[in-house]
GROMACS .gro file of N, CA and C in nm:
model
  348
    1UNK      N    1   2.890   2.620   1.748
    1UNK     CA    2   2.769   2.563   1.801
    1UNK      C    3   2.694   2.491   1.688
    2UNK      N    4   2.652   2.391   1.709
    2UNK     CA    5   2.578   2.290   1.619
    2UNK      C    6   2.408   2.332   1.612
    3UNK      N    7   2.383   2.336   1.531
    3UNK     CA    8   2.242   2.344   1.496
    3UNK      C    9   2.198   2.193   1.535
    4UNK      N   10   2.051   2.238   1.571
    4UNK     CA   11   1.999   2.061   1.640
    4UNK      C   12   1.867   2.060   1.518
    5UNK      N   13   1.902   1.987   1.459
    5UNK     CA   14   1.781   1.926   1.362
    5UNK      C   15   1.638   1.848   1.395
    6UNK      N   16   1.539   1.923   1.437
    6UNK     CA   17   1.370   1.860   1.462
    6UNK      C   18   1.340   1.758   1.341
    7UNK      N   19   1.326   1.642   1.372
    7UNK     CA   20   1.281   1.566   1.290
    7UNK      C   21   1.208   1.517   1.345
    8UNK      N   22   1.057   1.562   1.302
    8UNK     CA   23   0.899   1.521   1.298
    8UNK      C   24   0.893   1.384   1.232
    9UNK      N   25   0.877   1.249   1.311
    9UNK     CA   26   0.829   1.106   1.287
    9UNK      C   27   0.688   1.095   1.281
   10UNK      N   28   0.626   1.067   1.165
   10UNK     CA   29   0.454   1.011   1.168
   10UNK      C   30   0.472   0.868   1.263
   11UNK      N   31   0.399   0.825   1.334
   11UNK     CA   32   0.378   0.723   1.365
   11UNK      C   33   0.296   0.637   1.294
   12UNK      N   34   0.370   0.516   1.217
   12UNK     CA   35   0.287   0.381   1.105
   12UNK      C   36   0.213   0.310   1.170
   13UNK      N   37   0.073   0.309   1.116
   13UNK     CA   38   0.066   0.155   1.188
   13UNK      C   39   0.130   0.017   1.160
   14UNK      N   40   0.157  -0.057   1.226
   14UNK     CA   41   0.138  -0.178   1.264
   14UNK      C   42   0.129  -0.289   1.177
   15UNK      N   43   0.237  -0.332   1.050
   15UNK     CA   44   0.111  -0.424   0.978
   15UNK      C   45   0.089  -0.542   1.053
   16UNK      N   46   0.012  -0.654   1.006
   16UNK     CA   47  -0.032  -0.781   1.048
   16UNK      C   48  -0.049  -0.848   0.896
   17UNK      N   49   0.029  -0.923   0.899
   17UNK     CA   50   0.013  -1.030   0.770
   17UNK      C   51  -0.054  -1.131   0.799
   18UNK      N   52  -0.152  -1.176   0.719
   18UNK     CA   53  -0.256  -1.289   0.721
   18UNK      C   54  -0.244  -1.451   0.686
   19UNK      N   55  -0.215  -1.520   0.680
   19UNK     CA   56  -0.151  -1.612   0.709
   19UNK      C   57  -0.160  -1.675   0.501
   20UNK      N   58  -0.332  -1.593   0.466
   20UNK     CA   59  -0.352  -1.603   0.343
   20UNK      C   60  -0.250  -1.524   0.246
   21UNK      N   61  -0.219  -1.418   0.346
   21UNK     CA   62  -0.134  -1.325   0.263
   21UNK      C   63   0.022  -1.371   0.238
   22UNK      N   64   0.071  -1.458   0.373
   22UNK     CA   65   0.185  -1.484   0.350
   22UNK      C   66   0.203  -1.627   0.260
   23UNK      N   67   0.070  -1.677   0.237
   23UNK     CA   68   0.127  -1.823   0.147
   23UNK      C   69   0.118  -1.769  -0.012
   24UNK      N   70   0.008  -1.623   0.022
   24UNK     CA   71   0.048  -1.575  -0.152
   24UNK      C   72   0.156  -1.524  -0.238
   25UNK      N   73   0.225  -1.444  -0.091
   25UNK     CA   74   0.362  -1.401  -0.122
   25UNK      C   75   0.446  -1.514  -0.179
   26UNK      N   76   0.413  -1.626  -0.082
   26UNK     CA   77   0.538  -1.712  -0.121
   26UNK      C   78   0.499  -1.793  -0.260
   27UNK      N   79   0.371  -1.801  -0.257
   27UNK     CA   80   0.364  -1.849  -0.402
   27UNK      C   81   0.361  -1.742  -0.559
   28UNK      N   82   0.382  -1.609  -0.539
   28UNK     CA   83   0.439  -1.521  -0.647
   28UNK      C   84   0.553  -1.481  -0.578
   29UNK      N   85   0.612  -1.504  -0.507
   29UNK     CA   86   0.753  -1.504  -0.483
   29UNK      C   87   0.776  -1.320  -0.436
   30UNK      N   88   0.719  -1.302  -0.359
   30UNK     CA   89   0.679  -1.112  -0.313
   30UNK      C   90   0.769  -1.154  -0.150
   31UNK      N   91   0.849  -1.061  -0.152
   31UNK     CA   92   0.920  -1.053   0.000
   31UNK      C   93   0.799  -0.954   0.075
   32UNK      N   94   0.829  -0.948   0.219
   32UNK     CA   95   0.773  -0.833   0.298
   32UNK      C   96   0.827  -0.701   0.253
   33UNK      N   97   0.923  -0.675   0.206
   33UNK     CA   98   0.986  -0.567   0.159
   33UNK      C   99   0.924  -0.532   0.079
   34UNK      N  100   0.942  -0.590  -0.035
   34UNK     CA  101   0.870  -0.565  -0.167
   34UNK      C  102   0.710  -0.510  -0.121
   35UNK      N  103   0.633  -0.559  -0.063
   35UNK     CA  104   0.492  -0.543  -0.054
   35UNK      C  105   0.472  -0.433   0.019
   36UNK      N  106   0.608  -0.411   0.114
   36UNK     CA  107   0.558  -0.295   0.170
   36UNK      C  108   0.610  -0.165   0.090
   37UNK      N  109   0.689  -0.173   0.020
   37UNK     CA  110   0.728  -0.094  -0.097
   37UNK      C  111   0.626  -0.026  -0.188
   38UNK      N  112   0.531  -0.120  -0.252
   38UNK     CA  113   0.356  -0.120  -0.303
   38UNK      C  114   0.305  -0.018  -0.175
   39UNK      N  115   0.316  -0.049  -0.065
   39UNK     CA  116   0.189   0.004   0.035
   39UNK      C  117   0.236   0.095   0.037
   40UNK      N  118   0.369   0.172   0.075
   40UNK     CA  119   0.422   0.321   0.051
   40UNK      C  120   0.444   0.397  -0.071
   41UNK      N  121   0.437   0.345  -0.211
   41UNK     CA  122   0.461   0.424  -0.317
   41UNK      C  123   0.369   0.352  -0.414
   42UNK      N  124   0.256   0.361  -0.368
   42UNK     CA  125   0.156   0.295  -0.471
   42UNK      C  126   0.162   0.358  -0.663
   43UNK      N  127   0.130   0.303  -0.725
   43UNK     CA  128   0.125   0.367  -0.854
   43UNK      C  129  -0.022   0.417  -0.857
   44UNK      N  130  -0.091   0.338  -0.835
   44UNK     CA  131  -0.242   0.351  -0.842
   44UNK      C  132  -0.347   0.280  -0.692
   45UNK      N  133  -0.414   0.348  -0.669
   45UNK     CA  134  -0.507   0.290  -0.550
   45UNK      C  135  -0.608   0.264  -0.606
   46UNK      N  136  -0.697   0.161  -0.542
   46UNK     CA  137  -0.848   0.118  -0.607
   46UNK      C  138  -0.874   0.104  -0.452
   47UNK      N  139  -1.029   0.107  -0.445
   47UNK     CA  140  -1.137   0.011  -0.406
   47UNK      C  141  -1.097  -0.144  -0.365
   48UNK      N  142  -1.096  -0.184  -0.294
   48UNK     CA  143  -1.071  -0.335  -0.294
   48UNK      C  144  -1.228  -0.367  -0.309
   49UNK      N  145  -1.218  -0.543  -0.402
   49UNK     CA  146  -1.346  -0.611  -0.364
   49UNK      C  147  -1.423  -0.675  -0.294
   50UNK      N  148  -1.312  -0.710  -0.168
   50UNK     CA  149  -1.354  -0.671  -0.021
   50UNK      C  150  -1.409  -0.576   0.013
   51UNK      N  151  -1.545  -0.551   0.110
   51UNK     CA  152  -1.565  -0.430   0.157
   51UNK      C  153  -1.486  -0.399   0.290
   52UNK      N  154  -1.469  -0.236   0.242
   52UNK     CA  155  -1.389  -0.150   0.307
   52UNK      C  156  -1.218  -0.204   0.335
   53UNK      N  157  -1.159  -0.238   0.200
   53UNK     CA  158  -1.045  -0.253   0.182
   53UNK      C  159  -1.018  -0.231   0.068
   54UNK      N  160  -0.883  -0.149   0.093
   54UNK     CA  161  -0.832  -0.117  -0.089
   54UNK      C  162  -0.704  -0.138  -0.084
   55UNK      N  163  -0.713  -0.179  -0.220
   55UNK     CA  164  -0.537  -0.228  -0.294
   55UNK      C  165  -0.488  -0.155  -0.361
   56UNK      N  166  -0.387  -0.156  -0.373
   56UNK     CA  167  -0.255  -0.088  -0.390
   56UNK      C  168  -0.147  -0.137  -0.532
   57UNK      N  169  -0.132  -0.070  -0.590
   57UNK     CA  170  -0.021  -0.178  -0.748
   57UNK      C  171   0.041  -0.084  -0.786
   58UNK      N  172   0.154  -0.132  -0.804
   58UNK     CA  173   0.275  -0.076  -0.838
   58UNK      C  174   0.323  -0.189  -0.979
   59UNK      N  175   0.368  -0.123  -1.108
   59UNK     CA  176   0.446  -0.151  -1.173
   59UNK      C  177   0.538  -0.247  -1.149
   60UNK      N  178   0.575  -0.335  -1.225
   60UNK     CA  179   0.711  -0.472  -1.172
   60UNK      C  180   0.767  -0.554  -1.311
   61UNK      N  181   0.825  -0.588  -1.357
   61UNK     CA  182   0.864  -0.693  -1.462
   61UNK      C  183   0.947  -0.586  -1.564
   62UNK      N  184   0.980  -0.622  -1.669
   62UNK     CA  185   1.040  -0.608  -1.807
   62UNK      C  186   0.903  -0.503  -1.868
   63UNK      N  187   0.988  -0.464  -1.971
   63UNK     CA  188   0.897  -0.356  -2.064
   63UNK      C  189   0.854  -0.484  -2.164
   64UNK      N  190   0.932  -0.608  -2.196
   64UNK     CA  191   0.905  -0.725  -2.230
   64UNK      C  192   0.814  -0.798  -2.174
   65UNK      N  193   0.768  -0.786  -2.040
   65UNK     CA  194   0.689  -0.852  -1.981
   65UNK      C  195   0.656  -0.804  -1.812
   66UNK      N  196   0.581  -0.739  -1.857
   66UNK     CA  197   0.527  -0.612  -1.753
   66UNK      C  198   0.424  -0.695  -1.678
   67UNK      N  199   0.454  -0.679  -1.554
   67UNK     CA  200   0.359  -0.707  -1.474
   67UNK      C  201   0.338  -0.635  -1.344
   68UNK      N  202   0.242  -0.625  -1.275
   68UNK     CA  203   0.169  -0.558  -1.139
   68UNK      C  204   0.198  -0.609  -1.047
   69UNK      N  205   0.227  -0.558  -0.944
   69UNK     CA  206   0.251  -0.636  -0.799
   69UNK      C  207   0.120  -0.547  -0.747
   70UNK      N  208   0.038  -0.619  -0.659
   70UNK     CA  209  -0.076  -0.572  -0.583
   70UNK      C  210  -0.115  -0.615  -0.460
   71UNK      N  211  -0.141  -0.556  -0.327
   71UNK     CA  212  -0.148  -0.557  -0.231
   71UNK      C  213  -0.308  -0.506  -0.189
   72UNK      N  214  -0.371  -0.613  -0.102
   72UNK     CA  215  -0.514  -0.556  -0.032
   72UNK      C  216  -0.490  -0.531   0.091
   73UNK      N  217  -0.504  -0.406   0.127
   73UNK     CA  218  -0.536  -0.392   0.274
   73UNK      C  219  -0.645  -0.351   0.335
   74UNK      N  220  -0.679  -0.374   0.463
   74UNK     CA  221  -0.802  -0.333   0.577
   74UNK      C  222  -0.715  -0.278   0.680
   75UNK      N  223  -0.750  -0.095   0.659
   75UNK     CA  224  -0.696  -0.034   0.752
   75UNK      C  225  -0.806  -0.060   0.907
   76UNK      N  226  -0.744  -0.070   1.041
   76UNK     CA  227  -0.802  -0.149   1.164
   76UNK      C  228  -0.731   0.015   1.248
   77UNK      N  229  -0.838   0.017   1.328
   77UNK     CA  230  -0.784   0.175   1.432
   77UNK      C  231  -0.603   0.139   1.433
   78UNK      N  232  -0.560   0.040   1.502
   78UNK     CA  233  -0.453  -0.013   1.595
   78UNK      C  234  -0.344  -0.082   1.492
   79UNK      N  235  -0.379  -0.138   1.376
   79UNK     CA  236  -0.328  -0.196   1.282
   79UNK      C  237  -0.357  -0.177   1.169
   80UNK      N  238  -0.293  -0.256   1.064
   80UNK     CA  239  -0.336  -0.235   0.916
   80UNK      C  240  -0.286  -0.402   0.876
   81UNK      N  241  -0.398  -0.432   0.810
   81UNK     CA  242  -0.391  -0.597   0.787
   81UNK      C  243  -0.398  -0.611   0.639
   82UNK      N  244  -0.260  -0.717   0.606
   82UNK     CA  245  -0.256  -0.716   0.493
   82UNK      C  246  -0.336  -0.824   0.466
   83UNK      N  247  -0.439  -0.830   0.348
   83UNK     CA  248  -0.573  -0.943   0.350
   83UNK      C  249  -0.447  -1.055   0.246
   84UNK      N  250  -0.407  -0.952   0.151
   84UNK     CA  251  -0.315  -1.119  -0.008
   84UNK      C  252  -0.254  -0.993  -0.052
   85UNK      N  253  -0.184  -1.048  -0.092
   85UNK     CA  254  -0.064  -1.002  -0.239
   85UNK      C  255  -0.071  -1.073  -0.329
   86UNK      N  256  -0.072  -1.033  -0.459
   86UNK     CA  257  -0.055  -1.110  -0.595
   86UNK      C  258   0.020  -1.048  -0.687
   87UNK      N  259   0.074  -1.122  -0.813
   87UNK     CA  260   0.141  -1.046  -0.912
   87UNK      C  261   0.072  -1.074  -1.050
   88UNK      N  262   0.023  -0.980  -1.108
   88UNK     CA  263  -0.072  -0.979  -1.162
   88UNK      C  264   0.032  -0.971  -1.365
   89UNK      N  265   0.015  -1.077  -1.427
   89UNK     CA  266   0.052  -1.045  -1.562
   89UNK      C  267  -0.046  -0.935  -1.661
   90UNK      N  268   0.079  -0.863  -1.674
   90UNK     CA  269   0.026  -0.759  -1.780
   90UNK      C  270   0.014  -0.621  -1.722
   91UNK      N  271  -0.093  -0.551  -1.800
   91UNK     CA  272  -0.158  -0.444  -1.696
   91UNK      C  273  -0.274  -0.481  -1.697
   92UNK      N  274  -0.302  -0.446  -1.584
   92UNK     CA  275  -0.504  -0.469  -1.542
   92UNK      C  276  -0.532  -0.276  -1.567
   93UNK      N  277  -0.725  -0.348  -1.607
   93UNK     CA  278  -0.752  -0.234  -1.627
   93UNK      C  279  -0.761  -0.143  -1.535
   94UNK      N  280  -0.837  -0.003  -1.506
   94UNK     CA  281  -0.856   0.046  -1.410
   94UNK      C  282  -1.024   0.029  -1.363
   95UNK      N  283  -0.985  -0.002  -1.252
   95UNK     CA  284  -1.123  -0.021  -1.197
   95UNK      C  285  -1.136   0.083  -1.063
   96UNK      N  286  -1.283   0.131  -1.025
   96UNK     CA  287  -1.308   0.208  -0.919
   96UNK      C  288  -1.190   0.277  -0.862
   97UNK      N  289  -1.149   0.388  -0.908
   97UNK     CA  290  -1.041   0.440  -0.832
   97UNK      C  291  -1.063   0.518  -0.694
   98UNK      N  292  -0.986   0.540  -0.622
   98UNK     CA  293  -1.035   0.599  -0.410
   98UNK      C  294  -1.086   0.737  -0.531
   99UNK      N  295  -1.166   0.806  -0.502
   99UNK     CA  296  -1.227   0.932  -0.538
   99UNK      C  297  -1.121   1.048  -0.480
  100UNK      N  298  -1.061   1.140  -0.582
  100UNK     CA  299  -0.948   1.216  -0.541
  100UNK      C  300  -1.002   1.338  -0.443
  101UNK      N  301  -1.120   1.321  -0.396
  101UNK     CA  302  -1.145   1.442  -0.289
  101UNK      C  303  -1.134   1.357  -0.116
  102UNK      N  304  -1.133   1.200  -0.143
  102UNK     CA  305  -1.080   1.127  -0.043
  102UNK      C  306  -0.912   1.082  -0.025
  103UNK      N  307  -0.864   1.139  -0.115
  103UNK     CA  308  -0.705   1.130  -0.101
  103UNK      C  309  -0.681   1.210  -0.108
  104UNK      N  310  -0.741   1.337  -0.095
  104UNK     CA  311  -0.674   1.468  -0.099
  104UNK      C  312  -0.682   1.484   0.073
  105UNK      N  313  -0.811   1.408   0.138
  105UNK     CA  314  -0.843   1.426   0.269
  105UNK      C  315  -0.775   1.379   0.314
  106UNK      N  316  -0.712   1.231   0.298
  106UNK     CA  317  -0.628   1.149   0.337
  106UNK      C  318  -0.470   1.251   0.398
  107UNK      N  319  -0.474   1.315   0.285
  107UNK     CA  320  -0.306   1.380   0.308
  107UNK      C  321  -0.339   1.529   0.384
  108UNK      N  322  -0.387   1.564   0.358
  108UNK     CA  323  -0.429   1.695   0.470
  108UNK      C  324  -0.428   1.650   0.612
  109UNK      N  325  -0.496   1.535   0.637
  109UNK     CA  326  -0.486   1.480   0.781
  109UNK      C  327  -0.354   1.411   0.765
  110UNK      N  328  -0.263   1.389   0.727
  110UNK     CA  329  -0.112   1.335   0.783
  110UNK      C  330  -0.040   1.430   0.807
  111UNK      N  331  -0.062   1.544   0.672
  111UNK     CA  332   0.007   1.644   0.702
  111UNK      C  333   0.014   1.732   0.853
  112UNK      N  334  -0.146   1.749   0.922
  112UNK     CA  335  -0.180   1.809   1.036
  112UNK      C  336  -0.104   1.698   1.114
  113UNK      N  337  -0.129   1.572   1.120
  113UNK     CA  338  -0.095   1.495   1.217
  113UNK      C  339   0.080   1.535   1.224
  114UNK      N  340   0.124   1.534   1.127
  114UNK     CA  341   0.260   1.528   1.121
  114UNK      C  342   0.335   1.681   1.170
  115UNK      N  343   0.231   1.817   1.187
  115UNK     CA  344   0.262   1.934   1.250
  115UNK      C  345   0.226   1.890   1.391
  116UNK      N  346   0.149   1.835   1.427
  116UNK     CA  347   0.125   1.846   1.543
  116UNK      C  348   0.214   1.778   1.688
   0.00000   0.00000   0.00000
């Protein structure tokens, strides 16, 4: 007899790429892949300078020539809209980071969502 394996799916939202977002991609040369790669395994989260949107950067280039890939999003009930992508030379500093008692909240509620 076979054991039947429960595999619990979160449901993602939705992205929506912005029409600003997709001429930035194409002008730093960022696939949809790639960006959504950033949005799932961020290195670091900030604040966006948009209000009520935050970006996302992940590490990218040579130890010779290191650079950031960065993503803004505006999470929307129904969707999540990507505002631009850029690739940023160097490292940028750190600015306003999400406050770790709001990403700790963040994952407690996926986690519940994801028992339930």
């Amino acid at each position: 007899m076979k054991a039947m394996l429960a595999i619990s799916l979160k449901k993602q939202k939705s992205l929506h790429w912005t029409h600003h977002s997709r001429n930035k991609m194409r002008y730093y040369r960022l696939s949809e892949a790639r960006v959504k790669r950033v949005l799932r395994a961020p290195l670091r989260i900030e604040e966006g300078i948009v209000p009520k949107t935050v970006a996302y950067m992940q590490q990218a280039g040579s130890k010779a020539r290191p650079t950031e890939i960065w993503a803004m999003v505006l999470d929307e009930p129904q969707r999540r809209k990507v505002i631009t992508a850029w690739r940023y030379p160097g490292k940028s500093p750190v600015r306003n980071p999400v406050p770790f008692a709001i990403l700790r909240e963040v994952s407690e509620f996926l986690r519940a969502d994801e028992e339930a």
